[in-house]
Amino acid sequence: MATLEKLTRLSEPSIQGAQAVRKIFGEAEELLRQSKEDHRRICETHPRLAFLIADSQTQLKAKEQQASDLRQEMAAIVALLQNREVVEKEFCSPHVPDSEVGKVQKHTLHDHIDQDAVDMLDARVDECLTQLRAISTVSSEKCALALRKIDAIAIPAAEDISVTWEGVEAIGRLVGESQDAVDEIAQDLESMDHHCDQLRDTIRDLELEGGVLSLDDYNVLLHDTNEISGIVADLDEVLTAVRRRADEINVRYLQYSAFFDESKRRFAAVAQIAEISKEYVQDVADRQTQYGSLVSAVDVVLEDMWGLATWYRQFHSAYDGLITEVHRRRQAQRELLGIVEDVRARLDALHTEELRLRAAFVDREGPFLPSDLCPFIQDPPPRFTVEEAGDAAQFASVQSHETRYSKIASTMGADSHS
């Protein structure tokens, strides 16, 4: 009974702690849901407010910087391929000899890439960026014109707030932090529920089956129970941080919403302003669709260019591997040719010896043997040959190229980092 009383005293604070954590978890979940909803509404509101700020210019500059970085990377890779000469006779050159001078144009790795594809993608990026600049310029001019017309009318200016996509992303990060906090609370709640279940199961087993709880098991349960107050206090702090972030997100949403609503009221206050705004917003909406399509097109082309740049750089590295592989095949073929020549010489010697032995037998015993007794005894010995198959002809110049190829293979490591 003493053990049951002790466990019962432990179960009460454990259950209370689990209830407190469950309440914290419920409130944190609701705050997270509200924060996500505010974030969603901000993301929806931002494009409608974009015409009042220079956010599109920031996006355009980012795309221009990406294109510039990629062009530098591609130019460096192309120069690397242009400076890497292919000198081995086994490698196929796309150039034909000049009939007048009898020489072949310098053969480089650049001859084997599609430069037209690079130029075409580069031109496409230029085309899209040019159109984006044109749209941005026209939109800015029309925005300035619309604002000048509106400023000419005596309407109080709305409260100015910072409306940028970076601000929206910052709110998204706050939502992510709240999500992590809720996940942490949920994990602690699960652990506390598990502790309560252990206490209930232990008490039930002792009540039904009797027995004595070991001191070690009791100390474990006592330690876990004593930890509950600290856990609840820590989770209260976590919940406070969730509340703070939720309040900050909600205030920001209210600012965005109020700013947008105030703008609509101002435009609706005067028929002239409403008409100006209507025409401008419609024009911006059409241009925004075209602007978004062009931004997507730039992303696709830049991705294709990055793919080419990566492939070309790997091609340059693979050429080093090709040199090593051809060198290895030459060595292997040289060894095989040595074995073949040795076998051929031995076969010729054996065949000559067999001819001599057969002729000696026929000369010595033939006159005394009937011709119909063993007709094939007069036959010459068969001749065996070793034939080549496969790519042996591709490395016919093994001896003439061996020394030079060994030199290239030994220095290719330095070339690959040049």
Short mmCIF file of C-alpha atoms in Angstrom, two decimals, residues 6-267:
data_model
loop_
_atom_site.label_atom_id
_atom_site.label_comp_id
_atom_site.label_asym_id
_atom_site.label_seq_id
_atom_site.Cartn_x
_atom_site.Cartn_y
_atom_site.Cartn_z
CA LYS A 6 3.66 7.01 -3.42
CA LEU A 7 2.76 6.30 -7.04
CA THR A 8 -0.64 7.94 -6.58
CA ARG A 9 1.07 11.07 -5.25
CA LEU A 10 3.33 11.02 -8.34
CA SER A 11 0.45 10.58 -10.78
CA GLU A 12 -1.44 13.69 -9.68
CA PRO A 13 1.26 16.26 -10.63
CA SER A 14 2.02 14.26 -13.75
CA ILE A 15 -1.59 14.44 -14.92
CA GLN A 16 -1.80 18.13 -14.06
CA GLY A 17 1.43 18.77 -15.95
CA ALA A 18 0.14 16.87 -19.00
CA GLN A 19 -3.07 18.92 -18.91
CA ALA A 20 -1.07 22.13 -18.74
CA VAL A 21 1.11 21.08 -21.67
CA ARG A 22 -1.97 20.02 -23.65
CA LYS A 23 -3.46 23.46 -23.08
CA ILE A 24 -0.18 25.09 -24.16
CA PHE A 25 -0.10 22.88 -27.26
CA GLY A 26 -3.69 23.76 -28.18
CA GLU A 27 -3.06 27.48 -27.86
CA ALA A 28 0.23 27.23 -29.80
CA GLU A 29 -1.51 25.29 -32.59
CA GLU A 30 -4.22 27.96 -32.85
CA LEU A 31 -1.62 30.74 -32.91
CA LEU A 32 0.30 28.90 -35.63
CA ARG A 33 -2.88 28.47 -37.68
CA GLN A 34 -3.66 32.17 -37.35
CA SER A 35 -0.06 33.09 -38.30
CA LYS A 36 -0.21 30.90 -41.41
CA GLU A 37 -3.52 32.48 -42.43
CA ASP A 38 -2.11 36.00 -41.95
CA HIS A 39 0.96 35.02 -43.97
CA ARG A 40 -1.25 33.66 -46.77
CA ARG A 41 -3.29 36.87 -46.88
CA ILE A 42 -0.14 38.99 -46.94
CA CYS A 43 1.17 36.96 -49.89
CA GLU A 44 -2.13 37.51 -51.70
CA THR A 45 -2.17 41.22 -50.94
CA HIS A 46 1.45 41.88 -51.91
CA PRO A 47 1.04 41.58 -55.72
CA ARG A 48 -1.86 44.06 -55.61
CA LEU A 49 0.33 46.53 -53.76
CA ALA A 50 3.39 45.94 -55.92
CA PHE A 51 2.56 48.78 -58.30
CA LEU A 52 3.05 51.24 -55.41
CA ILE A 53 6.65 50.14 -54.77
CA ALA A 54 9.82 49.36 -56.70
CA ASP A 55 9.83 45.65 -55.86
CA SER A 56 9.84 44.58 -59.53
CA GLN A 57 13.10 46.47 -60.02
CA THR A 58 14.69 44.38 -57.26
CA GLN A 59 13.54 41.18 -58.95
CA LEU A 60 14.84 42.37 -62.33
CA LYS A 61 18.25 43.26 -60.89
CA ALA A 62 18.46 39.81 -59.30
CA LYS A 63 17.82 38.14 -62.66
CA GLU A 64 20.36 40.37 -64.37
CA GLN A 65 22.96 39.45 -61.75
CA GLN A 66 22.22 35.74 -62.21
CA ALA A 67 22.60 36.07 -65.97
CA SER A 68 25.87 37.99 -65.56
CA ASP A 69 27.34 35.39 -63.21
CA LEU A 70 26.33 32.58 -65.54
CA ARG A 71 27.82 34.29 -68.59
CA GLN A 72 31.13 34.70 -66.81
CA GLU A 73 31.08 31.03 -65.86
CA MET A 74 30.20 29.96 -69.40
CA ALA A 75 32.88 32.22 -70.92
CA ALA A 76 35.51 30.72 -68.61
CA ILE A 77 34.49 27.17 -69.54
CA VAL A 78 34.41 27.91 -73.27
CA ALA A 79 37.89 29.48 -73.04
CA LEU A 80 39.08 26.39 -71.18
CA LEU A 81 37.81 24.15 -73.98
CA GLN A 82 39.26 26.41 -76.69
CA ASN A 83 42.70 26.24 -75.09
CA ARG A 84 42.65 22.45 -74.66
CA GLU A 85 44.18 21.07 -77.86
CA VAL A 86 43.46 17.50 -78.97
CA VAL A 87 46.73 16.11 -80.32
CA GLU A 88 46.24 12.36 -80.56
CA LYS A 89 45.71 10.88 -84.03
CA GLU A 90 43.13 8.39 -82.79
CA PHE A 91 40.69 11.20 -81.84
CA CYS A 92 38.40 12.33 -84.64
CA SER A 93 38.61 15.95 -85.72
CA PRO A 94 35.65 17.76 -87.30
CA HIS A 95 38.06 19.74 -89.51
CA VAL A 96 39.00 18.68 -93.02
CA PRO A 97 42.52 19.28 -94.40
CA ASP A 98 43.07 22.44 -96.40
CA SER A 99 43.64 21.25 -99.98
CA GLU A 100 45.93 24.18 -100.75
CA VAL A 101 48.31 24.04 -97.80
CA GLY A 102 47.72 20.42 -96.82
CA LYS A 103 47.22 21.29 -93.15
CA VAL A 104 44.40 20.72 -90.69
CA GLN A 105 42.94 23.44 -88.49
CA LYS A 106 43.88 23.27 -84.81
CA HIS A 107 41.75 20.64 -83.09
CA THR A 108 40.44 21.56 -79.60
CA LEU A 109 37.75 20.31 -77.24
CA HIS A 110 35.71 23.37 -78.19
CA ASP A 111 35.19 21.80 -81.63
CA HIS A 112 32.98 19.16 -80.03
CA ILE A 113 30.47 21.40 -78.22
CA ASP A 114 27.40 23.12 -79.62
CA GLN A 115 28.44 26.76 -79.55
CA ASP A 116 25.29 27.67 -81.46
CA ALA A 117 23.21 26.36 -78.56
CA VAL A 118 25.19 28.51 -76.13
CA ASP A 119 24.77 31.58 -78.34
CA MET A 120 21.06 30.86 -78.79
CA LEU A 121 20.44 30.56 -75.04
CA ASP A 122 22.48 33.69 -74.39
CA ALA A 123 20.48 35.58 -77.01
CA ARG A 124 17.24 34.32 -75.47
CA VAL A 125 18.30 35.61 -72.03
CA ASP A 126 19.14 38.98 -73.58
CA GLU A 127 15.78 39.08 -75.33
CA CYS A 128 13.82 38.29 -72.16
CA LEU A 129 15.80 40.75 -70.01
CA THR A 130 15.33 43.47 -72.61
CA GLN A 131 11.58 42.91 -72.57
CA LEU A 132 11.55 42.88 -68.77
CA ARG A 133 13.42 46.19 -68.68
CA ALA A 134 10.97 47.65 -71.18
CA ILE A 135 7.97 46.51 -69.12
CA SER A 136 9.56 47.81 -65.93
CA THR A 137 10.35 51.15 -67.52
CA VAL A 138 6.87 51.58 -68.96
CA SER A 139 5.27 50.52 -65.68
CA SER A 140 7.41 52.98 -63.74
CA GLU A 141 6.55 55.78 -66.14
CA LYS A 142 2.85 55.02 -66.02
CA CYS A 143 3.01 54.69 -62.26
CA ALA A 144 4.71 58.08 -61.99
CA LEU A 145 2.12 59.59 -64.33
CA ALA A 146 -0.79 58.10 -62.39
CA LEU A 147 0.67 59.27 -59.09
CA ARG A 148 1.19 62.79 -60.46
CA LYS A 149 -2.46 62.94 -61.51
CA ILE A 150 -3.53 61.69 -58.10
CA ASP A 151 -1.20 64.09 -56.27
CA ALA A 152 -2.82 66.95 -58.16
CA ILE A 153 -6.02 66.17 -56.25
CA ALA A 154 -6.14 67.23 -52.61
CA ILE A 155 -6.39 63.83 -50.97
CA PRO A 156 -4.57 63.13 -47.69
CA ALA A 157 -1.69 60.68 -48.12
CA ALA A 158 -2.16 57.26 -46.61
CA GLU A 159 0.09 56.04 -43.86
CA ASP A 160 3.37 54.82 -45.34
CA ILE A 161 4.57 51.35 -44.40
CA SER A 162 7.35 49.16 -45.71
CA VAL A 163 5.80 46.80 -48.25
CA THR A 164 8.47 44.54 -49.71
CA TRP A 165 8.73 40.89 -50.57
CA GLU A 166 11.64 40.63 -48.14
CA GLY A 167 9.17 41.59 -45.39
CA VAL A 168 6.80 38.86 -46.53
CA GLU A 169 9.64 36.33 -46.45
CA ALA A 170 10.57 37.49 -42.92
CA ILE A 171 7.01 36.79 -41.81
CA GLY A 172 7.30 33.36 -43.41
CA ARG A 173 10.39 32.70 -41.31
CA LEU A 174 8.45 33.68 -38.17
CA VAL A 175 5.76 31.18 -39.14
CA GLY A 176 8.47 28.53 -39.55
CA GLU A 177 9.86 29.31 -36.09
CA SER A 178 6.37 28.98 -34.60
CA GLN A 179 5.95 25.66 -36.40
CA ASP A 180 9.19 24.40 -34.84
CA ALA A 181 8.00 25.56 -31.41
CA VAL A 182 4.64 23.79 -31.79
CA ASP A 183 6.45 20.63 -32.86
CA GLU A 184 8.62 20.89 -29.74
CA ILE A 185 5.54 21.29 -27.51
CA ALA A 186 3.87 18.33 -29.22
CA GLN A 187 6.94 16.18 -28.60
CA ASP A 188 7.05 17.13 -24.90
CA LEU A 189 3.30 16.50 -24.61
CA GLU A 190 3.76 13.05 -26.11
CA SER A 191 6.56 12.31 -23.62
CA MET A 192 4.44 13.53 -20.70
CA ASP A 193 1.44 11.46 -21.80
CA HIS A 194 3.72 8.47 -22.00
CA HIS A 195 4.92 9.16 -18.44
CA CYS A 196 1.34 9.38 -17.17
CA ASP A 197 0.45 6.15 -18.94
CA GLN A 198 3.42 4.46 -17.28
CA LEU A 199 2.25 5.65 -13.85
CA ARG A 200 -1.33 4.49 -14.46
CA ASP A 201 -0.19 1.11 -15.78
CA THR A 202 2.17 0.60 -12.83
CA ILE A 203 -0.51 1.52 -10.28
CA ARG A 204 -3.07 -0.73 -11.98
CA ASP A 205 -0.64 -3.66 -12.09
CA LEU A 206 0.20 -3.26 -8.40
CA GLU A 207 -3.48 -3.01 -7.46
CA LEU A 208 -4.45 -6.08 -9.45
CA GLU A 209 -1.42 -8.29 -9.02
CA GLY A 210 0.24 -7.00 -5.88
CA GLY A 211 3.98 -7.04 -5.63
CA VAL A 212 6.57 -4.40 -4.82
CA LEU A 213 7.95 -1.69 -7.12
CA SER A 214 11.72 -1.67 -7.16
CA LEU A 215 13.50 1.34 -5.73
CA ASP A 216 15.23 2.03 -9.08
CA ASP A 217 11.92 2.04 -10.97
CA TYR A 218 10.36 4.28 -8.33
CA ASN A 219 13.30 6.70 -8.52
CA VAL A 220 12.95 6.86 -12.32
CA LEU A 221 9.24 7.73 -12.03
CA LEU A 222 9.99 10.22 -9.23
CA HIS A 223 12.72 11.89 -11.33
CA ASP A 224 10.40 12.18 -14.35
CA THR A 225 7.64 13.62 -12.16
CA ASN A 226 10.00 16.20 -10.63
CA GLU A 227 10.99 17.28 -14.15
CA ILE A 228 7.39 18.17 -15.05
CA SER A 229 7.32 21.60 -13.41
CA GLY A 230 10.51 22.60 -15.19
CA ILE A 231 9.19 21.33 -18.52
CA VAL A 232 5.92 23.23 -18.09
CA ALA A 233 7.84 26.40 -17.22
CA ASP A 234 10.04 26.01 -20.31
CA LEU A 235 7.02 25.40 -22.52
CA ASP A 236 5.33 28.50 -21.07
CA GLU A 237 8.33 30.47 -22.33
CA VAL A 238 8.05 28.75 -25.72
CA LEU A 239 4.34 29.63 -25.83
CA THR A 240 5.15 33.23 -24.92
CA ALA A 241 7.51 33.37 -27.91
CA VAL A 242 4.79 31.87 -30.13
CA ARG A 243 2.32 34.51 -28.87
CA ARG A 244 4.85 37.25 -29.56
CA ARG A 245 5.45 36.04 -33.11
CA ALA A 246 1.71 35.59 -33.71
CA ASP A 247 1.04 39.13 -32.48
CA GLU A 248 3.82 40.50 -34.68
CA ILE A 249 2.48 38.64 -37.74
CA ASN A 250 -1.09 39.68 -37.01
CA VAL A 251 -0.09 43.33 -36.55
CA ARG A 252 1.80 43.20 -39.84
CA TYR A 253 -1.22 41.68 -41.56
CA LEU A 254 -3.47 44.37 -40.12
CA GLN A 255 -1.03 47.01 -41.38
CA TYR A 256 -1.00 45.47 -44.85
CA SER A 257 -4.76 45.09 -44.87
CA ALA A 258 -5.36 48.58 -43.54
CA PHE A 259 -2.93 50.05 -46.05
CA PHE A 260 -4.63 48.27 -48.91
CA ASP A 261 -8.13 49.15 -47.70
CA GLU A 262 -7.12 52.76 -47.17
CA SER A 263 -5.73 52.89 -50.69
CA LYS A 264 -8.99 51.54 -52.08
CA ARG A 265 -11.00 54.09 -50.10
CA ARG A 266 -8.82 56.91 -51.31
CA PHE A 267 -9.17 55.82 -54.93
#
